[in-house]
CSV table of C-alpha atoms and ligand atoms in Angstrom, one decimal:
chain,number,residue,atom,x,y,z
A,1267,MET,CA,26.7,34.4,41.9
A,1268,LYS,CA,23.7,32.0,42.0
A,1269,ILE,CA,23.1,30.5,38.6
A,1270,VAL,CA,20.2,28.1,38.1
A,1271,VAL,CA,20.7,25.6,35.2
A,1272,ILE,CA,17.3,24.4,34.0
A,1273,GLY,CA,18.0,21.0,32.4
A,1274,GLY,CA,21.0,20.7,34.7
A,1275,THR,CA,21.0,16.9,34.5
A,1276,GLY,CA,21.3,16.7,30.7
A,1277,LEU,CA,24.3,16.4,28.5
A,1278,ILE,CA,25.1,20.1,28.4
A,1279,GLY,CA,23.5,21.0,31.7
A,1280,SER,CA,25.6,18.6,33.8
A,1281,LYS,CA,28.9,19.7,32.2
A,1282,LEU,CA,27.8,23.4,32.7
A,1283,VAL,CA,27.0,22.9,36.4
A,1284,LYS,CA,30.4,21.3,37.0
A,1285,LYS,CA,32.3,24.1,35.2
A,1286,LEU,CA,30.4,26.9,37.0
A,1287,ARG,CA,31.2,25.3,40.4
A,1288,GLU,CA,34.8,24.9,39.4
A,1289,HIS,CA,34.8,28.7,38.8
A,1290,GLY,CA,33.4,29.3,42.3
A,1291,HIS,CA,29.8,30.0,41.4
A,1292,GLU,CA,26.8,28.7,43.2
A,1293,ALA,CA,25.4,26.6,40.4
A,1294,VAL,CA,22.1,24.7,40.9
A,1295,GLY,CA,21.2,22.0,38.5
A,1296,ALA,CA,17.4,21.8,38.1
A,1297,SER,CA,15.2,19.3,36.3
A,1298,PRO,CA,12.3,17.0,36.9
A,1299,ASN,CA,14.8,14.6,38.4
A,1300,THR,CA,15.6,17.2,41.1
A,1301,GLY,CA,12.0,18.2,41.6
A,1302,VAL,CA,11.9,21.2,39.3
A,1303,ASN,CA,9.7,21.1,36.2
A,1304,SER,CA,9.6,24.1,33.9
A,1305,VAL,CA,6.5,22.9,32.1
A,1306,THR,CA,4.2,22.3,35.2
A,1307,GLY,CA,6.0,25.0,37.2
A,1308,GLU,CA,6.7,22.6,40.1
A,1309,GLY,CA,9.6,23.7,42.3
A,1310,LEU,CA,10.5,26.7,40.0
A,1311,ALA,CA,9.8,29.6,42.4
A,1312,ASP,CA,11.9,28.0,45.2
A,1313,ALA,CA,14.7,27.1,42.8
A,1314,LEU,CA,14.9,30.7,41.5
A,1315,LYS,CA,15.0,32.4,44.9
A,1316,GLY,CA,18.2,34.6,45.0
A,1317,ALA,CA,19.3,33.7,41.5
A,1318,SER,CA,21.1,36.2,39.4
A,1319,VAL,CA,21.1,34.1,36.2
A,1320,VAL,CA,18.9,31.3,34.7
A,1321,VAL,CA,20.3,29.1,32.0
A,1322,ASP,CA,17.8,27.1,30.0
A,1323,VAL,CA,19.4,24.0,28.5
A,1324,THR,CA,16.2,21.8,28.6
A,1325,ASN,CA,15.1,19.6,25.8
A,1326,SER,CA,11.7,18.2,25.1
A,1327,PRO,CA,11.1,14.5,25.9
A,1328,SER,CA,9.0,14.3,22.7
A,1329,TRP,CA,10.1,15.7,19.3
A,1330,GLU,CA,6.6,15.3,17.8
A,1331,ASP,CA,5.5,18.6,16.2
A,1332,ALA,CA,2.7,19.6,18.6
A,1333,ALA,CA,4.4,18.2,21.7
A,1334,VAL,CA,7.8,19.9,21.1
A,1335,LEU,CA,6.1,23.3,20.4
A,1336,LYS,CA,4.0,23.0,23.5
A,1337,PHE,CA,7.1,22.0,25.6
A,1338,PHE,CA,9.3,25.0,24.6
A,1339,GLU,CA,6.4,27.5,24.6
A,1340,THR,CA,5.1,26.5,28.0
A,1341,SER,CA,8.5,26.0,29.6
A,1342,THR,CA,9.9,29.3,28.4
A,1343,ARG,CA,6.8,31.3,29.5
A,1344,ASN,CA,7.0,29.7,32.9
A,1345,LEU,CA,10.7,30.4,33.3
A,1346,LEU,CA,10.4,34.0,32.2
A,1347,ALA,CA,7.4,34.7,34.5
A,1348,ASN,CA,9.2,33.1,37.5
A,1349,GLU,CA,12.4,35.0,36.7
A,1350,GLY,CA,10.5,38.3,36.6
A,1351,ALA,CA,9.0,37.5,40.0
A,1352,ALA,CA,12.4,36.5,41.5
A,1353,GLY,CA,14.3,39.5,40.0
A,1354,VAL,CA,16.6,37.4,37.8
A,1355,GLY,CA,18.8,39.7,35.7
A,1356,HIS,CA,19.9,37.4,32.9
A,1357,HIS,CA,18.1,34.7,31.0
A,1358,VAL,CA,20.5,32.5,28.9
A,1359,ALA,CA,19.1,29.9,26.4
A,1360,LEU,CA,20.7,27.4,24.1
A,1361,SER,CA,19.4,27.2,20.6
A,1362,VAL,CA,20.7,25.9,17.3
A,1363,VAL,CA,22.7,27.6,14.4
A,1364,GLY,CA,20.5,27.9,11.3
A,1365,THR,CA,17.2,27.6,13.2
A,1366,GLU,CA,15.4,29.9,10.7
A,1367,ARG,CA,16.7,27.8,7.8
A,1368,LEU,CA,15.4,24.5,9.3
A,1369,LEU,CA,11.7,25.4,9.8
A,1370,GLU,CA,10.5,22.5,7.8
A,1371,SER,CA,10.9,20.6,11.1
A,1372,GLY,CA,8.6,21.1,14.0
A,1373,PHE,CA,11.5,20.9,16.4
A,1374,PHE,CA,13.1,24.0,14.9
A,1375,ARG,CA,9.7,25.8,14.7
A,1376,ALA,CA,9.6,25.2,18.5
A,1377,LYS,CA,13.1,26.5,19.0
A,1378,LEU,CA,12.2,29.7,17.0
A,1379,ALA,CA,9.1,30.1,19.2
A,1380,GLN,CA,11.3,29.8,22.3
A,1381,GLU,CA,13.7,32.5,20.9
A,1382,ASN,CA,10.9,34.8,20.1
A,1383,LEU,CA,9.3,34.6,23.6
A,1384,ILE,CA,12.7,35.4,25.1
A,1385,LYS,CA,13.2,38.4,22.8
A,1386,ALA,CA,9.7,39.7,23.6
A,1387,SER,CA,10.1,39.5,27.4
A,1388,SER,CA,11.5,42.2,29.6
A,1389,ILE,CA,14.2,40.0,31.1
A,1390,PRO,CA,17.7,40.8,29.8
A,1391,TYR,CA,18.9,37.8,27.8
A,1392,SER,CA,21.6,36.0,25.8
A,1393,ILE,CA,20.5,33.5,23.1
A,1394,ILE,CA,23.3,31.1,22.2
A,1395,ARG,CA,23.0,29.3,18.9
A,1396,ALA,CA,25.3,26.2,18.8
A,1397,THR,CA,26.1,23.9,15.9
A,1398,GLN,CA,25.5,20.2,16.3
A,1399,PHE,CA,27.4,18.5,19.1
A,1400,PHE,CA,30.0,15.9,18.2
A,1401,GLU,CA,28.0,13.6,20.5
A,1402,PHE,CA,25.1,14.0,18.0
A,1403,VAL,CA,26.9,12.8,14.9
A,1404,ASN,CA,26.2,9.2,15.6
A,1405,LYS,CA,22.5,9.9,16.2
A,1406,ILE,CA,22.3,11.7,12.8
A,1407,ALA,CA,23.6,8.5,11.2
A,1408,ASP,CA,20.9,6.5,13.1
A,1409,LEU,CA,18.2,8.9,12.0
A,1410,SER,CA,19.3,8.6,8.4
A,1411,ALA,CA,19.7,4.8,8.3
A,1412,GLU,CA,17.7,2.4,6.3
A,1413,GLY,CA,19.0,-1.0,7.1
A,1414,ASN,CA,22.7,-1.1,6.4
A,1415,LYS,CA,22.8,2.2,4.4
A,1416,VAL,CA,23.0,5.7,5.8
A,1417,ARG,CA,22.1,8.4,3.2
A,1418,LEU,CA,23.4,11.8,3.9
A,1419,PRO,CA,23.9,15.0,1.9
A,1420,PRO,CA,27.5,16.2,1.4
A,1421,VAL,CA,26.8,19.7,2.9
A,1422,LEU,CA,29.1,21.7,5.1
A,1423,PHE,CA,29.0,20.8,8.8
A,1424,GLN,CA,30.9,22.4,11.7
A,1425,PRO,CA,30.0,20.5,14.9
A,1426,MET,CA,31.6,21.1,18.3
A,1427,ALA,CA,32.3,19.1,21.5
A,1428,ALA,CA,29.6,19.3,24.2
A,1429,ASP,CA,32.4,20.3,26.6
A,1430,ASP,CA,33.1,23.4,24.5
A,1431,VAL,CA,29.4,24.2,24.3
A,1432,ALA,CA,29.2,24.1,28.1
A,1433,GLY,CA,32.4,26.3,28.4
A,1434,ALA,CA,31.0,28.9,26.0
A,1435,ILE,CA,27.7,29.0,27.8
A,1436,GLY,CA,29.5,29.4,31.2
A,1437,ARG,CA,31.4,32.4,29.9
A,1438,ILE,CA,28.4,34.1,28.4
A,1439,ALA,CA,26.2,33.4,31.5
A,1440,THR,CA,28.7,35.0,33.9
A,1441,ASN,CA,29.0,38.2,31.8
A,1442,ALA,CA,26.5,40.9,31.0
A,1443,PRO,CA,23.5,40.0,28.9
A,1444,VAL,CA,24.1,40.6,25.2
A,1445,ASN,CA,20.4,41.1,24.5
A,1446,GLY,CA,20.9,39.4,21.2
A,1447,THR,CA,22.2,36.1,19.7
A,1448,VAL,CA,25.7,34.7,19.8
A,1449,GLU,CA,26.7,31.9,17.5
A,1450,ILE,CA,29.2,29.2,18.5
A,1451,GLY,CA,30.7,26.4,16.4
A,1452,GLY,CA,33.5,23.9,16.1
A,1453,PRO,CA,37.1,24.7,15.0
A,1454,GLU,CA,36.9,22.8,11.6
A,1455,GLN,CA,34.5,22.4,8.7
A,1456,PHE,CA,33.7,19.0,7.3
A,1457,ARG,CA,31.2,17.5,4.9
A,1458,LEU,CA,28.3,15.9,6.8
A,1459,ASP,CA,28.5,12.5,4.9
A,1460,GLU,CA,32.3,12.3,5.4
A,1461,LEU,CA,32.1,13.0,9.1
A,1462,ALA,CA,29.4,10.4,9.7
A,1463,ARG,CA,31.5,7.9,7.7
A,1464,ARG,CA,34.5,8.6,10.0
A,1465,ASP,CA,32.4,8.3,13.1
A,1466,LEU,CA,30.9,4.9,12.1
A,1467,ALA,CA,34.3,3.5,11.0
A,1468,ALA,CA,35.9,4.5,14.3
A,1469,ARG,CA,33.1,2.7,16.1
A,1470,LYS,CA,33.5,-0.4,13.8
A,1471,ASP,CA,29.9,0.1,12.8
A,1472,PRO,CA,29.5,-1.7,9.4
A,1473,ARG,CA,26.8,0.6,8.0
A,1474,GLU,CA,27.7,2.3,4.8
A,1475,VAL,CA,27.3,6.0,4.3
A,1476,ILE,CA,26.0,6.9,0.8
A,1477,SER,CA,26.6,10.5,-0.3
A,1478,ASP,CA,23.4,11.8,-1.7
A,1479,PRO,CA,22.8,15.5,-2.4
A,1480,ASN,CA,19.0,14.8,-2.2
A,1481,ALA,CA,19.2,13.0,1.1
A,1482,ARG,CA,17.6,14.9,4.0
A,1483,TYR,CA,19.1,16.0,7.2
A,1484,TYR,CA,16.8,15.0,10.0
A,1485,GLY,CA,13.9,15.1,7.5
A,1486,ILE,CA,14.8,18.6,6.3
A,1487,GLN,CA,16.1,19.6,2.8
A,1488,VAL,CA,19.5,21.3,3.4
A,1489,SER,CA,21.9,23.1,1.1
A,1490,GLU,CA,25.7,23.9,1.3
A,1491,ARG,CA,25.6,26.4,4.1
A,1492,THR,CA,22.4,25.6,6.0
A,1493,LEU,CA,24.1,24.1,9.0
A,1494,VAL,CA,27.2,26.3,9.4
A,1495,PRO,CA,27.5,29.5,11.4
A,1496,ASN,CA,28.2,33.0,10.1
A,1497,ASP,CA,31.7,34.5,10.1
A,1498,GLY,CA,32.3,35.8,13.6
A,1499,ALA,CA,31.0,32.7,15.4
A,1500,ARG,CA,33.0,31.9,18.6
A,1501,LEU,CA,34.8,28.6,17.9
A,1502,GLY,CA,35.5,25.8,20.3
A,1503,GLU,CA,39.0,24.2,20.6
A,1504,THR,CA,38.4,20.5,20.6
A,1505,ARG,CA,39.1,18.8,17.3
A,1506,PHE,CA,36.8,16.1,16.1
A,1507,GLU,CA,39.6,13.5,15.7
A,1508,ASP,CA,40.8,14.0,19.2
A,1509,TRP,CA,37.3,13.8,20.6
A,1510,LEU,CA,36.6,10.7,18.6
A,1511,LYS,CA,39.7,8.9,19.9
A,1512,GLN,CA,38.6,9.7,23.5
A,1513,SER,CA,35.0,8.8,22.8
A,1514,THR,CA,35.7,5.4,21.3
A,1515,LYS,CA,38.3,4.6,24.0
A,1516,GLN,CA,35.6,5.4,26.7
A,1517,ALA,CA,33.0,3.3,24.8
A,1518,ALA,CA,35.4,0.3,24.7
A,1519,LYS,CA,36.2,0.7,28.5
A,1520,SER,CA,32.4,0.8,29.3
A,1521,ALA,CA,31.8,-2.3,27.2
A,1522,LEU,CA,34.6,-4.1,29.1
A,1523,GLN,CA,33.1,-3.1,32.5
A,1524,ARG,CA,29.7,-4.4,31.4
A,1525,ALA,CA,31.1,-7.7,30.2
B,2169,NAP,N1,22.0,18.0,19.9
B,2169,NAP,C1,22.6,19.0,19.3
B,2169,NAP,O1,23.5,18.8,18.5
B,2169,NAP,C2,22.2,20.4,19.6
B,2169,NAP,C3,22.9,21.5,19.0
B,2169,NAP,C4,22.6,22.8,19.3
B,2169,NAP,C5,21.7,23.0,20.4
B,2169,NAP,N2,21.1,22.0,21.0
B,2169,NAP,C6,20.1,22.3,22.1
B,2169,NAP,O2,20.7,22.0,23.4
B,2169,NAP,C7,19.7,21.9,24.4
B,2169,NAP,C8,20.2,20.8,25.4
B,2169,NAP,O3,20.5,19.6,24.7
B,2169,NAP,P1,21.0,18.3,25.6
B,2169,NAP,O4,21.5,17.4,24.5
B,2169,NAP,O5,22.0,18.8,26.6
B,2169,NAP,O6,19.7,17.8,26.2
B,2169,NAP,P2,19.5,16.5,27.1
B,2169,NAP,O7,20.7,15.8,27.4
B,2169,NAP,O8,18.4,15.7,26.4
B,2169,NAP,O9,18.9,17.0,28.4
B,2169,NAP,C9,17.6,17.6,28.5
B,2169,NAP,C10,17.4,18.2,29.9
B,2169,NAP,O10,16.1,18.8,29.9
B,2169,NAP,C11,15.6,18.4,31.2
B,2169,NAP,N3,14.1,18.5,31.1
B,2169,NAP,C12,13.2,17.8,30.3
B,2169,NAP,N4,12.0,18.2,30.6
B,2169,NAP,C13,12.1,19.1,31.6
B,2169,NAP,C14,11.1,19.9,32.3
B,2169,NAP,N5,9.8,19.7,32.1
B,2169,NAP,N6,11.5,20.8,33.2
B,2169,NAP,C15,12.9,21.0,33.4
B,2169,NAP,N7,13.8,20.3,32.7
B,2169,NAP,C16,13.4,19.4,31.9
B,2169,NAP,C17,16.0,17.0,31.4
B,2169,NAP,O11,15.8,16.6,32.7
B,2169,NAP,P3,15.6,15.1,33.3
B,2169,NAP,O12,17.0,14.5,33.2
B,2169,NAP,O13,15.2,15.3,34.7
B,2169,NAP,O14,14.6,14.5,32.4
B,2169,NAP,C18,17.5,17.1,31.0
B,2169,NAP,O15,18.2,17.7,32.1
B,2169,NAP,C19,18.4,21.6,23.6
B,2169,NAP,O16,17.5,22.6,23.8
B,2169,NAP,C20,18.8,21.5,22.1
B,2169,NAP,O17,17.9,22.1,21.3
B,2169,NAP,C21,21.3,20.7,20.7
């Protein structure tokens, strides 16, 4: 089965292409770096020739409100139109758990617009909403840092490993379209502030995490369950502590190689 992964050079896309190939599929990773641009349309028609499934794991280079909306709307419209012309039978897109609760942010308004375009099109689809990736926890701390202090709300948080995200997408992409939304999440629930503290400590980052119920997540006011999936979400297997050990070991090795 030919599966085209748009955003195939990104964090999730590159893992997904590798997993699909290991399972014997013809997986094509497509992105501006490989001459395929879903915003301008460059290279799309050629890339989609003979494809059964298209997986969209792109992300916008800019998260500024107008730019990110334009990115996801234009890219999704182009993909769906080219898929129609190429006879693609399954459009799979990666979105975010709780998107409709996070609309204070332009990024999530753009993700909702992307989902709505997919639902309104005639192409059979599966929308996968994932919780935050483990790999993103450090970035959340950066985004919430003021000098040496990181202020985060103690809300529930159920992140998952990017590897597990790619595995779940691969399984859904190679099955029949669900014509609906599937939620995926991590195997454990934490408090956001506590997890960021553990991540920073393991990386010997001296910044202090302050638990503050009024602190914002990525500029958005969140409450206890804003970020966690509903019952019935499909859960990944990788535990945060195991991933963190691997991740810090890898970071130390890379630092040694650079020295
Ligand atoms: N971060 C989280 O915790 C989280 C949680 C749930 C869902 N998600 C969603 O997961 C998706 C993928 O995230 P990621 O972290 O894997 O992204 P990423 O590593 O930033 O990769 C983005 C990919 O999009 C490609 N791209 C950018 N502009 C493009 C264009 N015009 N045409 C085609 N491809 C283009 C990039 O290609 P180049 O390399 O060529 O630039 C790259 O392959 C996003 O939609 C995000 O909303 C993220």
